[in-house]
PDB file of C-alpha atoms in Angstrom:
ATOM      1  CA  UNK U   7     -79.950 -59.273  -3.052  1.00 42.00           C
ATOM      2  CA  UNK U   8     -80.967 -62.802  -3.944  1.00 52.00           C
ATOM      3  CA  UNK U   9     -79.884 -64.065  -7.353  1.00 60.00           C
ATOM      4  CA  UNK U  10     -83.238 -65.743  -8.024  1.00 74.00           C
ATOM      5  CA  UNK U  11     -84.608 -65.468 -11.546  1.00 87.00           C
ATOM      6  CA  UNK U  12     -87.669 -63.284 -12.007  1.00 93.00           C
ATOM      7  CA  UNK U  13     -91.154 -64.699 -11.698  1.00 95.00           C
ATOM      8  CA  UNK U  14     -93.200 -65.663 -14.761  1.00 96.00           C
ATOM      9  CA  UNK U  15     -96.895 -66.632 -14.900  1.00 96.00           C
ATOM     10  CA  UNK U  16     -97.733 -70.293 -14.312  1.00 97.00           C
ATOM     11  CA  UNK U  17    -100.724 -72.422 -15.251  1.00 98.00           C
ATOM     12  CA  UNK U  18    -104.041 -71.974 -13.444  1.00 98.00           C
ATOM     13  CA  UNK U  19    -105.889 -74.948 -12.016  1.00 98.00           C
ATOM     14  CA  UNK U  20    -109.696 -75.218 -12.427  1.00 98.00           C
ATOM     15  CA  UNK U  21    -111.806 -72.936 -10.238  1.00 97.00           C
ATOM     16  CA  UNK U  22    -112.409 -74.459  -6.804  1.00 98.00           C
ATOM     17  CA  UNK U  23    -116.009 -75.012  -5.770  1.00 98.00           C
ATOM     18  CA  UNK U  24    -117.675 -73.657  -2.637  1.00 98.00           C
ATOM     19  CA  UNK U  25    -120.485 -75.644  -0.944  1.00 98.00           C
ATOM     20  CA  UNK U  26    -123.904 -74.319  -1.849  1.00 97.00           C
ATOM     21  CA  UNK U  27    -124.911 -73.716   1.761  1.00 97.00           C
ATOM     22  CA  UNK U  28    -122.160 -71.106   2.270  1.00 98.00           C
ATOM     23  CA  UNK U  29    -123.369 -67.530   1.854  1.00 98.00           C
ATOM     24  CA  UNK U  30    -121.747 -65.658  -1.031  1.00 98.00           C
ATOM     25  CA  UNK U  31    -120.805 -61.958  -1.016  1.00 98.00           C
ATOM     26  CA  UNK U  32    -123.096 -59.941  -3.259  1.00 98.00           C
ATOM     27  CA  UNK U  33    -120.375 -59.342  -5.871  1.00 98.00           C
ATOM     28  CA  UNK U  34    -119.885 -63.014  -6.794  1.00 98.00           C
ATOM     29  CA  UNK U  35    -120.904 -63.510 -10.414  1.00 97.00           C
ATOM     30  CA  UNK U  36    -120.874 -59.744 -11.081  1.00 98.00           C
ATOM     31  CA  UNK U  37    -118.165 -57.646 -12.762  1.00 97.00           C
ATOM     32  CA  UNK U  38    -117.836 -55.399  -9.713  1.00 97.00           C
ATOM     33  CA  UNK U  39    -119.259 -55.005  -6.214  1.00 98.00           C
ATOM     34  CA  UNK U  40    -122.119 -52.659  -5.452  1.00 97.00           C
ATOM     35  CA  UNK U  41    -120.592 -49.425  -4.046  1.00 97.00           C
ATOM     36  CA  UNK U  42    -120.787 -49.263  -0.248  1.00 97.00           C
ATOM     37  CA  UNK U  43    -122.942 -46.443   1.121  1.00 96.00           C
ATOM     38  CA  UNK U  44    -123.076 -47.391   4.798  1.00 97.00           C
ATOM     39  CA  UNK U  45    -121.160 -45.984   7.767  1.00 97.00           C
ATOM     40  CA  UNK U  46    -117.455 -46.530   8.502  1.00 97.00           C
ATOM     41  CA  UNK U  47    -118.303 -46.811  12.221  1.00 98.00           C
ATOM     42  CA  UNK U  48    -119.757 -50.244  12.906  1.00 98.00           C
ATOM     43  CA  UNK U  49    -122.130 -51.548  15.566  1.00 98.00           C
ATOM     44  CA  UNK U  50    -120.782 -53.847  18.306  1.00 98.00           C
ATOM     45  CA  UNK U  51    -122.684 -56.706  16.638  1.00 98.00           C
ATOM     46  CA  UNK U  52    -120.930 -56.106  13.304  1.00 98.00           C
ATOM     47  CA  UNK U  53    -117.546 -55.864  15.014  1.00 98.00           C
ATOM     48  CA  UNK U  54    -118.185 -59.175  16.784  1.00 98.00           C
ATOM     49  CA  UNK U  55    -119.067 -60.795  13.450  1.00 98.00           C
ATOM     50  CA  UNK U  56    -115.848 -59.365  11.996  1.00 98.00           C
ATOM     51  CA  UNK U  57    -113.881 -60.860  14.897  1.00 98.00           C
ATOM     52  CA  UNK U  58    -115.221 -64.263  13.867  1.00 98.00           C
ATOM     53  CA  UNK U  59    -114.477 -63.709  10.173  1.00 98.00           C
ATOM     54  CA  UNK U  60    -111.026 -62.375  11.026  1.00 98.00           C
ATOM     55  CA  UNK U  61    -110.218 -65.377  13.182  1.00 98.00           C
ATOM     56  CA  UNK U  62    -111.105 -67.764  10.348  1.00 98.00           C
ATOM     57  CA  UNK U  63    -109.021 -65.754   7.868  1.00 98.00           C
ATOM     58  CA  UNK U  64    -106.035 -65.757  10.238  1.00 98.00           C
ATOM     59  CA  UNK U  65    -106.290 -69.496  10.851  1.00 98.00           C
ATOM     60  CA  UNK U  66    -106.705 -70.254   7.148  1.00 98.00           C
ATOM     61  CA  UNK U  67    -103.556 -68.245   6.424  1.00 98.00           C
ATOM     62  CA  UNK U  68    -101.677 -70.057   9.178  1.00 98.00           C
ATOM     63  CA  UNK U  69    -102.768 -73.458   7.827  1.00 98.00           C
ATOM     64  CA  UNK U  70    -101.580 -72.575   4.323  1.00 98.00           C
ATOM     65  CA  UNK U  71     -98.315 -71.202   5.701  1.00 98.00           C
ATOM     66  CA  UNK U  72     -97.508 -74.560   7.312  1.00 98.00           C
ATOM     67  CA  UNK U  73     -97.089 -75.941   3.798  1.00 98.00           C
ATOM     68  CA  UNK U  74     -94.589 -73.289   2.647  1.00 98.00           C
ATOM     69  CA  UNK U  75     -91.344 -74.974   1.562  1.00 98.00           C
ATOM     70  CA  UNK U  76     -89.171 -75.280  -1.530  1.00 98.00           C
ATOM     71  CA  UNK U  77     -90.940 -77.420  -4.144  1.00 98.00           C
ATOM     72  CA  UNK U  78     -94.503 -76.462  -3.117  1.00 98.00           C
ATOM     73  CA  UNK U  79     -96.691 -74.667  -5.668  1.00 98.00           C
ATOM     74  CA  UNK U  80     -98.656 -71.545  -4.863  1.00 98.00           C
ATOM     75  CA  UNK U  81    -101.753 -73.404  -6.067  1.00 98.00           C
ATOM     76  CA  UNK U  82    -101.267 -75.925  -3.263  1.00 98.00           C
ATOM     77  CA  UNK U  83    -101.322 -73.063  -0.761  1.00 98.00           C
ATOM     78  CA  UNK U  84    -104.572 -71.827  -2.298  1.00 98.00           C
ATOM     79  CA  UNK U  85    -106.118 -75.274  -1.912  1.00 98.00           C
ATOM     80  CA  UNK U  86    -105.326 -75.420   1.824  1.00 98.00           C
ATOM     81  CA  UNK U  87    -106.735 -71.961   2.569  1.00 98.00           C
ATOM     82  CA  UNK U  88    -109.801 -72.572   0.399  1.00 98.00           C
ATOM     83  CA  UNK U  89    -110.639 -75.830   2.118  1.00 98.00           C
ATOM     84  CA  UNK U  90    -110.073 -74.395   5.597  1.00 98.00           C
ATOM     85  CA  UNK U  91    -112.463 -71.484   4.984  1.00 99.00           C
ATOM     86  CA  UNK U  92    -115.123 -73.677   3.421  1.00 98.00           C
ATOM     87  CA  UNK U  93    -114.815 -76.259   6.209  1.00 98.00           C
ATOM     88  CA  UNK U  94    -115.518 -73.461   8.705  1.00 98.00           C
ATOM     89  CA  UNK U  95    -118.524 -72.059   6.853  1.00 98.00           C
ATOM     90  CA  UNK U  96    -116.745 -69.075   5.306  1.00 98.00           C
ATOM     91  CA  UNK U  97    -116.538 -67.959   1.687  1.00 99.00           C
ATOM     92  CA  UNK U  98    -113.050 -67.026   0.368  1.00 99.00           C
ATOM     93  CA  UNK U  99    -113.613 -63.321  -0.312  1.00 98.00           C
ATOM     94  CA  UNK U 100    -111.189 -63.023  -3.212  1.00 98.00           C
ATOM     95  CA  UNK U 101    -112.829 -65.846  -5.205  1.00 98.00           C
ATOM     96  CA  UNK U 102    -114.848 -64.065  -7.870  1.00 98.00           C
ATOM     97  CA  UNK U 103    -114.064 -60.555  -6.608  1.00 98.00           C
ATOM     98  CA  UNK U 104    -113.897 -58.516  -9.829  1.00 98.00           C
ATOM     99  CA  UNK U 105    -113.177 -61.827 -11.552  1.00 97.00           C
ATOM    100  CA  UNK U 106    -110.204 -62.863  -9.386  1.00 98.00           C
ATOM    101  CA  UNK U 107    -109.935 -66.633  -9.949  1.00 98.00           C
ATOM    102  CA  UNK U 108    -108.524 -67.933  -6.649  1.00 98.00           C
ATOM    103  CA  UNK U 109    -109.181 -68.030  -2.901  1.00 98.00           C
ATOM    104  CA  UNK U 110    -106.107 -66.113  -1.722  1.00 98.00           C
ATOM    105  CA  UNK U 111    -103.292 -64.028  -3.187  1.00 98.00           C
ATOM    106  CA  UNK U 112     -99.748 -65.417  -3.308  1.00 98.00           C
ATOM    107  CA  UNK U 113     -97.177 -62.706  -4.012  1.00 98.00           C
ATOM    108  CA  UNK U 114     -93.627 -64.004  -4.489  1.00 98.00           C
ATOM    109  CA  UNK U 115     -90.406 -61.935  -4.338  1.00 98.00           C
ATOM    110  CA  UNK U 116     -90.893 -58.896  -6.632  1.00 98.00           C
ATOM    111  CA  UNK U 117     -94.708 -59.191  -6.596  1.00 98.00           C
ATOM    112  CA  UNK U 118     -96.096 -56.318  -4.508  1.00 98.00           C
ATOM    113  CA  UNK U 119     -99.618 -57.696  -4.227  1.00 98.00           C
ATOM    114  CA  UNK U 120    -102.456 -59.639  -5.909  1.00 98.00           C
ATOM    115  CA  UNK U 121    -100.364 -62.532  -7.195  1.00 98.00           C
ATOM    116  CA  UNK U 122    -102.585 -65.332  -8.507  1.00 98.00           C
ATOM    117  CA  UNK U 123    -101.893 -68.868  -7.183  1.00 98.00           C
ATOM    118  CA  UNK U 124    -100.890 -71.178 -10.002  1.00 98.00           C
ATOM    119  CA  UNK U 125     -98.313 -73.840 -10.905  1.00 98.00           C
ATOM    120  CA  UNK U 126     -95.421 -71.605  -9.757  1.00 98.00           C
ATOM    121  CA  UNK U 127     -93.044 -73.641  -7.600  1.00 98.00           C
ATOM    122  CA  UNK U 128     -91.557 -71.974  -4.519  1.00 98.00           C
ATOM    123  CA  UNK U 129     -87.752 -72.054  -4.486  1.00 98.00           C
ATOM    124  CA  UNK U 130     -85.246 -72.053  -1.652  1.00 98.00           C
ATOM    125  CA  UNK U 131     -84.533 -68.399  -0.887  1.00 98.00           C
ATOM    126  CA  UNK U 132     -87.899 -67.014  -2.029  1.00 98.00           C
ATOM    127  CA  UNK U 133     -90.197 -64.879   0.063  1.00 98.00           C
ATOM    128  CA  UNK U 134     -93.964 -65.233  -0.379  1.00 98.00           C
ATOM    129  CA  UNK U 135     -96.886 -63.182   0.879  1.00 98.00           C
ATOM    130  CA  UNK U 136    -100.196 -64.897   1.609  1.00 99.00           C
ATOM    131  CA  UNK U 137    -103.247 -62.602   1.613  1.00 98.00           C
ATOM    132  CA  UNK U 138    -106.406 -64.282   2.938  1.00 99.00           C
ATOM    133  CA  UNK U 139    -109.867 -62.798   3.442  1.00 99.00           C
ATOM    134  CA  UNK U 140    -112.875 -64.703   4.801  1.00 99.00           C
ATOM    135  CA  UNK U 141    -116.548 -63.773   4.436  1.00 99.00           C
ATOM    136  CA  UNK U 142    -118.983 -65.127   7.010  1.00 98.00           C
ATOM    137  CA  UNK U 143    -121.897 -63.648   8.933  1.00 98.00           C
ATOM    138  CA  UNK U 144    -122.256 -60.968   6.281  1.00 98.00           C
ATOM    139  CA  UNK U 145    -118.811 -59.418   6.923  1.00 98.00           C
ATOM    140  CA  UNK U 146    -115.172 -59.798   5.860  1.00 98.00           C
ATOM    141  CA  UNK U 147    -111.927 -60.325   7.777  1.00 98.00           C
ATOM    142  CA  UNK U 148    -108.728 -59.583   5.833  1.00 98.00           C
ATOM    143  CA  UNK U 149    -105.085 -60.327   6.713  1.00 98.00           C
ATOM    144  CA  UNK U 150    -101.751 -61.083   5.094  1.00 98.00           C
ATOM    145  CA  UNK U 151     -98.161 -61.902   5.996  1.00 98.00           C
ATOM    146  CA  UNK U 152     -94.869 -62.539   4.227  1.00 99.00           C
ATOM    147  CA  UNK U 153     -93.033 -65.815   4.834  1.00 98.00           C
ATOM    148  CA  UNK U 154     -89.495 -67.061   4.174  1.00 98.00           C
ATOM    149  CA  UNK U 155     -88.987 -70.104   1.948  1.00 98.00           C
ATOM    150  CA  UNK U 156     -86.014 -72.149   3.107  1.00 97.00           C
ATOM    151  CA  UNK U 157     -82.712 -70.267   3.509  1.00 97.00           C
ATOM    152  CA  UNK U 158     -83.305 -66.603   2.650  1.00 98.00           C
ATOM    153  CA  UNK U 159     -80.603 -63.946   2.181  1.00 98.00           C
ATOM    154  CA  UNK U 160     -80.107 -61.384   4.941  1.00 98.00           C
ATOM    155  CA  UNK U 161     -81.343 -58.419   2.897  1.00 98.00           C
ATOM    156  CA  UNK U 162     -84.676 -60.127   2.222  1.00 98.00           C
ATOM    157  CA  UNK U 163     -85.002 -61.403   5.788  1.00 98.00           C
ATOM    158  CA  UNK U 164     -84.511 -57.902   7.190  1.00 98.00           C
ATOM    159  CA  UNK U 165     -87.026 -56.464   4.717  1.00 98.00           C
ATOM    160  CA  UNK U 166     -89.638 -58.956   5.939  1.00 98.00           C
ATOM    161  CA  UNK U 167     -88.851 -58.345   9.610  1.00 98.00           C
ATOM    162  CA  UNK U 168     -88.956 -54.559   9.240  1.00 98.00           C
ATOM    163  CA  UNK U 169     -92.170 -54.590   7.210  1.00 98.00           C
ATOM    164  CA  UNK U 170     -93.828 -56.534  10.041  1.00 98.00           C
ATOM    165  CA  UNK U 171     -92.464 -53.969  12.495  1.00 98.00           C
ATOM    166  CA  UNK U 172     -93.832 -51.083  10.389  1.00 98.00           C
ATOM    167  CA  UNK U 173     -97.317 -52.593  10.717  1.00 98.00           C
ATOM    168  CA  UNK U 174     -96.899 -52.996  14.476  1.00 98.00           C
ATOM    169  CA  UNK U 175     -95.836 -49.356  14.813  1.00 98.00           C
ATOM    170  CA  UNK U 176     -98.729 -48.177  12.654  1.00 98.00           C
ATOM    171  CA  UNK U 177    -101.255 -50.085  14.784  1.00 98.00           C
ATOM    172  CA  UNK U 178     -99.887 -48.400  17.913  1.00 98.00           C
ATOM    173  CA  UNK U 179    -100.446 -45.006  16.257  1.00 98.00           C
ATOM    174  CA  UNK U 180    -104.185 -45.631  15.860  1.00 98.00           C
ATOM    175  CA  UNK U 181    -106.117 -43.425  18.303  1.00 98.00           C
ATOM    176  CA  UNK U 182    -109.591 -41.890  18.131  1.00 98.00           C
ATOM    177  CA  UNK U 183    -109.390 -38.214  17.233  1.00 98.00           C
ATOM    178  CA  UNK U 184    -106.301 -38.609  15.066  1.00 98.00           C
ATOM    179  CA  UNK U 185    -106.357 -38.288  11.291  1.00 98.00           C
ATOM    180  CA  UNK U 186    -105.619 -41.475   9.373  1.00 98.00           C
ATOM    181  CA  UNK U 187    -102.508 -39.884   7.819  1.00 97.00           C
ATOM    182  CA  UNK U 188    -100.690 -40.538  11.115  1.00 98.00           C
ATOM    183  CA  UNK U 189    -100.658 -44.213  10.051  1.00 98.00           C
ATOM    184  CA  UNK U 190     -98.752 -43.528   6.849  1.00 98.00           C
ATOM    185  CA  UNK U 191     -96.483 -41.012   8.561  1.00 98.00           C
ATOM    186  CA  UNK U 192     -95.336 -43.655  11.050  1.00 98.00           C
ATOM    187  CA  UNK U 193     -94.787 -46.291   8.343  1.00 98.00           C
ATOM    188  CA  UNK U 194     -92.950 -43.979   5.962  1.00 98.00           C
ATOM    189  CA  UNK U 195     -90.658 -42.474   8.599  1.00 98.00           C
ATOM    190  CA  UNK U 196     -89.668 -45.964   9.788  1.00 98.00           C
ATOM    191  CA  UNK U 197     -89.135 -47.299   6.238  1.00 98.00           C
ATOM    192  CA  UNK U 198     -86.942 -44.329   5.293  1.00 98.00           C
ATOM    193  CA  UNK U 199     -84.458 -45.270   8.028  1.00 98.00           C
ATOM    194  CA  UNK U 200     -83.509 -48.281   5.898  1.00 98.00           C
ATOM    195  CA  UNK U 201     -83.850 -46.710   2.459  1.00 98.00           C
ATOM    196  CA  UNK U 202     -86.962 -48.741   1.616  1.00 98.00           C
ATOM    197  CA  UNK U 203     -89.616 -47.658  -0.831  1.00 98.00           C
ATOM    198  CA  UNK U 204     -93.209 -47.374   0.412  1.00 98.00           C
ATOM    199  CA  UNK U 205     -95.851 -48.411  -2.110  1.00 98.00           C
ATOM    200  CA  UNK U 206     -98.323 -45.564  -2.601  1.00 98.00           C
ATOM    201  CA  UNK U 207    -100.876 -46.794  -5.135  1.00 97.00           C
ATOM    202  CA  UNK U 208    -102.126 -49.771  -3.119  1.00 98.00           C
ATOM    203  CA  UNK U 209    -103.435 -48.935   0.326  1.00 98.00           C
ATOM    204  CA  UNK U 210    -105.293 -50.079   3.390  1.00 98.00           C
ATOM    205  CA  UNK U 211    -109.059 -49.789   3.190  1.00 98.00           C
ATOM    206  CA  UNK U 212    -112.299 -49.678   5.072  1.00 98.00           C
ATOM    207  CA  UNK U 213    -113.836 -53.109   5.525  1.00 98.00           C
ATOM    208  CA  UNK U 214    -117.090 -54.401   7.044  1.00 98.00           C
ATOM    209  CA  UNK U 215    -119.999 -55.906   5.103  1.00 98.00           C
ATOM    210  CA  UNK U 216    -118.076 -54.483   2.131  1.00 98.00           C
ATOM    211  CA  UNK U 217    -114.683 -55.923   1.164  1.00 98.00           C
ATOM    212  CA  UNK U 218    -113.507 -52.379   0.290  1.00 98.00           C
ATOM    213  CA  UNK U 219    -115.786 -49.685   1.683  1.00 98.00           C
ATOM    214  CA  UNK U 220    -114.196 -46.654   0.006  1.00 96.00           C
ATOM    215  CA  UNK U 221    -112.211 -45.449   3.032  1.00 98.00           C
ATOM    216  CA  UNK U 222    -108.525 -45.216   2.041  1.00 98.00           C
ATOM    217  CA  UNK U 223    -105.644 -45.767   4.477  1.00 98.00           C
ATOM    218  CA  UNK U 224    -102.383 -44.623   2.805  1.00 98.00           C
ATOM    219  CA  UNK U 225     -99.083 -46.055   4.001  1.00 98.00           C
ATOM    220  CA  UNK U 226     -97.199 -42.828   3.299  1.00 98.00           C
ATOM    221  CA  UNK U 227     -97.735 -39.373   4.793  1.00 95.00           C
ATOM    222  CA  UNK U 228    -100.557 -38.138   2.564  1.00 96.00           C
ATOM    223  CA  UNK U 229    -101.858 -34.605   3.184  1.00 95.00           C
ATOM    224  CA  UNK U 230    -105.194 -35.728   1.754  1.00 95.00           C
ATOM    225  CA  UNK U 231    -105.805 -38.477   4.345  1.00 96.00           C
ATOM    226  CA  UNK U 232    -107.644 -36.240   6.793  1.00 97.00           C
ATOM    227  CA  UNK U 233    -110.415 -38.620   7.888  1.00 97.00           C
ATOM    228  CA  UNK U 234    -110.566 -38.578  11.680  1.00 98.00           C
ATOM    229  CA  UNK U 235    -110.545 -41.971  13.376  1.00 98.00           C
ATOM    230  CA  UNK U 236    -113.547 -42.720  15.582  1.00 98.00           C
ATOM    231  CA  UNK U 237    -114.325 -45.629  17.921  1.00 98.00           C
ATOM    232  CA  UNK U 238    -115.993 -48.405  15.950  1.00 98.00           C
ATOM    233  CA  UNK U 239    -114.299 -47.616  12.614  1.00 98.00           C
ATOM    234  CA  UNK U 240    -113.013 -50.762  10.920  1.00 98.00           C
ATOM    235  CA  UNK U 241    -110.220 -50.810   8.355  1.00 98.00           C
ATOM    236  CA  UNK U 242    -107.035 -52.573   7.281  1.00 98.00           C
ATOM    237  CA  UNK U 243    -103.447 -51.429   7.533  1.00 98.00           C
ATOM    238  CA  UNK U 244    -101.210 -53.322   5.095  1.00 98.00           C
ATOM    239  CA  UNK U 245     -97.837 -51.657   4.395  1.00 98.00           C
ATOM    240  CA  UNK U 246     -95.907 -52.775   1.312  1.00 98.00           C
ATOM    241  CA  UNK U 247     -92.199 -51.946   1.561  1.00 98.00           C
ATOM    242  CA  UNK U 248     -89.660 -52.433  -1.234  1.00 98.00           C
ATOM    243  CA  UNK U 249     -85.882 -52.735  -1.488  1.00 98.00           C
ATOM    244  CA  UNK U 250     -85.939 -50.219  -4.326  1.00 98.00           C
ATOM    245  CA  UNK U 251     -88.555 -48.119  -6.058  1.00 98.00           C
ATOM    246  CA  UNK U 252     -92.202 -47.900  -5.005  1.00 97.00           C
ATOM    247  CA  UNK U 253     -93.216 -47.698  -8.671  1.00 98.00           C
ATOM    248  CA  UNK U 254     -94.783 -50.743 -10.285  1.00 98.00           C
ATOM    249  CA  UNK U 255     -95.805 -52.584 -13.431  1.00 98.00           C
ATOM    250  CA  UNK U 256     -98.820 -54.840 -13.845  1.00 98.00           C
ATOM    251  CA  UNK U 257     -98.873 -58.171 -15.622  1.00 98.00           C
ATOM    252  CA  UNK U 258    -101.264 -58.824 -18.486  1.00 97.00           C
ATOM    253  CA  UNK U 259    -103.545 -60.757 -16.093  1.00 97.00           C
ATOM    254  CA  UNK U 260    -104.726 -57.393 -14.741  1.00 97.00           C
ATOM    255  CA  UNK U 261    -103.910 -58.393 -11.150  1.00 98.00           C
ATOM    256  CA  UNK U 262    -100.255 -59.216 -10.525  1.00 98.00           C
ATOM    257  CA  UNK U 263     -98.396 -56.053  -9.455  1.00 98.00           C
ATOM    258  CA  UNK U 264     -94.571 -56.159  -9.567  1.00 98.00           C
ATOM    259  CA  UNK U 265     -91.936 -53.611  -8.614  1.00 98.00           C
ATOM    260  CA  UNK U 266     -90.742 -51.653 -11.642  1.00 98.00           C
ATOM    261  CA  UNK U 267     -87.111 -52.425 -10.819  1.00 98.00           C
ATOM    262  CA  UNK U 268     -88.044 -56.062 -10.000  1.00 98.00           C
ATOM    263  CA  UNK U 269     -86.448 -55.818  -6.564  1.00 98.00           C
ATOM    264  CA  UNK U 270     -88.103 -57.580  -3.659  1.00 98.00           C
ATOM    265  CA  UNK U 271     -91.039 -56.380  -1.623  1.00 98.00           C
ATOM    266  CA  UNK U 272     -92.830 -57.496   1.550  1.00 98.00           C
ATOM    267  CA  UNK U 273     -96.235 -56.830   3.099  1.00 98.00           C
ATOM    268  CA  UNK U 274     -98.146 -57.451   6.340  1.00 98.00           C
ATOM    269  CA  UNK U 275    -101.811 -56.734   7.113  1.00 98.00           C
ATOM    270  CA  UNK U 276    -104.375 -56.805   9.877  1.00 98.00           C
ATOM    271  CA  UNK U 277    -108.024 -55.775  10.060  1.00 98.00           C
ATOM    272  CA  UNK U 278    -108.597 -53.402  12.998  1.00 98.00           C
ATOM    273  CA  UNK U 279    -111.363 -51.690  14.906  1.00 98.00           C
ATOM    274  CA  UNK U 280    -110.699 -48.341  16.554  1.00 98.00           C
ATOM    275  CA  UNK U 281    -111.408 -48.515  20.294  1.00 98.00           C
ATOM    276  CA  UNK U 282    -111.833 -45.758  22.880  1.00 97.00           C
ATOM    277  CA  UNK U 283    -108.096 -45.868  23.577  1.00 97.00           C
ATOM    278  CA  UNK U 284    -106.414 -47.309  20.450  1.00 98.00           C
ATOM    279  CA  UNK U 285    -106.996 -50.281  18.187  1.00 98.00           C
ATOM    280  CA  UNK U 286    -108.038 -53.912  18.501  1.00 98.00           C
ATOM    281  CA  UNK U 287    -106.733 -56.396  15.939  1.00 98.00           C
ATOM    282  CA  UNK U 288    -109.630 -58.435  14.538  1.00 98.00           C
ATOM    283  CA  UNK U 289    -107.495 -60.890  12.550  1.00 98.00           C
ATOM    284  CA  UNK U 290    -105.860 -62.904  15.328  1.00 96.00           C
ATOM    285  CA  UNK U 291    -105.916 -66.704  15.151  1.00 92.00           C
TER     286      UNK U 291
END
């Protein structure tokens, strides 16, 4: 395990502006989004719009990732992703979502998810997850990935590699007619081979015109996840694996989720649509 000191909150920069001609999601400026009441199966037109949104989100994440290096702040990564999305006519979905103050999430080392970009400086040996969602054409595209910062210890490198592989295996398990719990079963059985924890309280989710539609995609084998996958359903899979416990604490900011034992954690995510034979990834650059 890396000997890095634990993360502490940094200073927030001023809120970044979005050009007035870019369409905002309905929740911006509200305490919470309006609950989604539409279908989980989307029309071909909606799926095509999500392909476009997903492509922008993937490219924005890739642009921010180019900057990852020791000495760079997480706020600088936010700036790159924010500007890329705005330059391509998209709104950064996280900005203003339930009051979240930034345009992507940056989760470093023991942060499971929802880390807020700030003055935190990346150090040699860190790992950092970038979670980017773009809203354009009335729909969202959501993806994330974990990156190595400089020279990373073998234990952390393997965690990142295997978390990516758990997502790949889960995507291959998507088939119409199967219950969504097959996704978590595949992830959990793979993670257990290495003694990793699988985060249970933060899950994949339905996504379309709504950032989070209400459909839940657990990453462990939940007996309650009995929704049957159908062609045209759109959702995310985003496994969070840990070197230790899956239990967590939350910082006072109400967003930053850290492992209870403060050991490292990694995550990968794609937005998918169920096809007649499997799944298509909608968040490819």
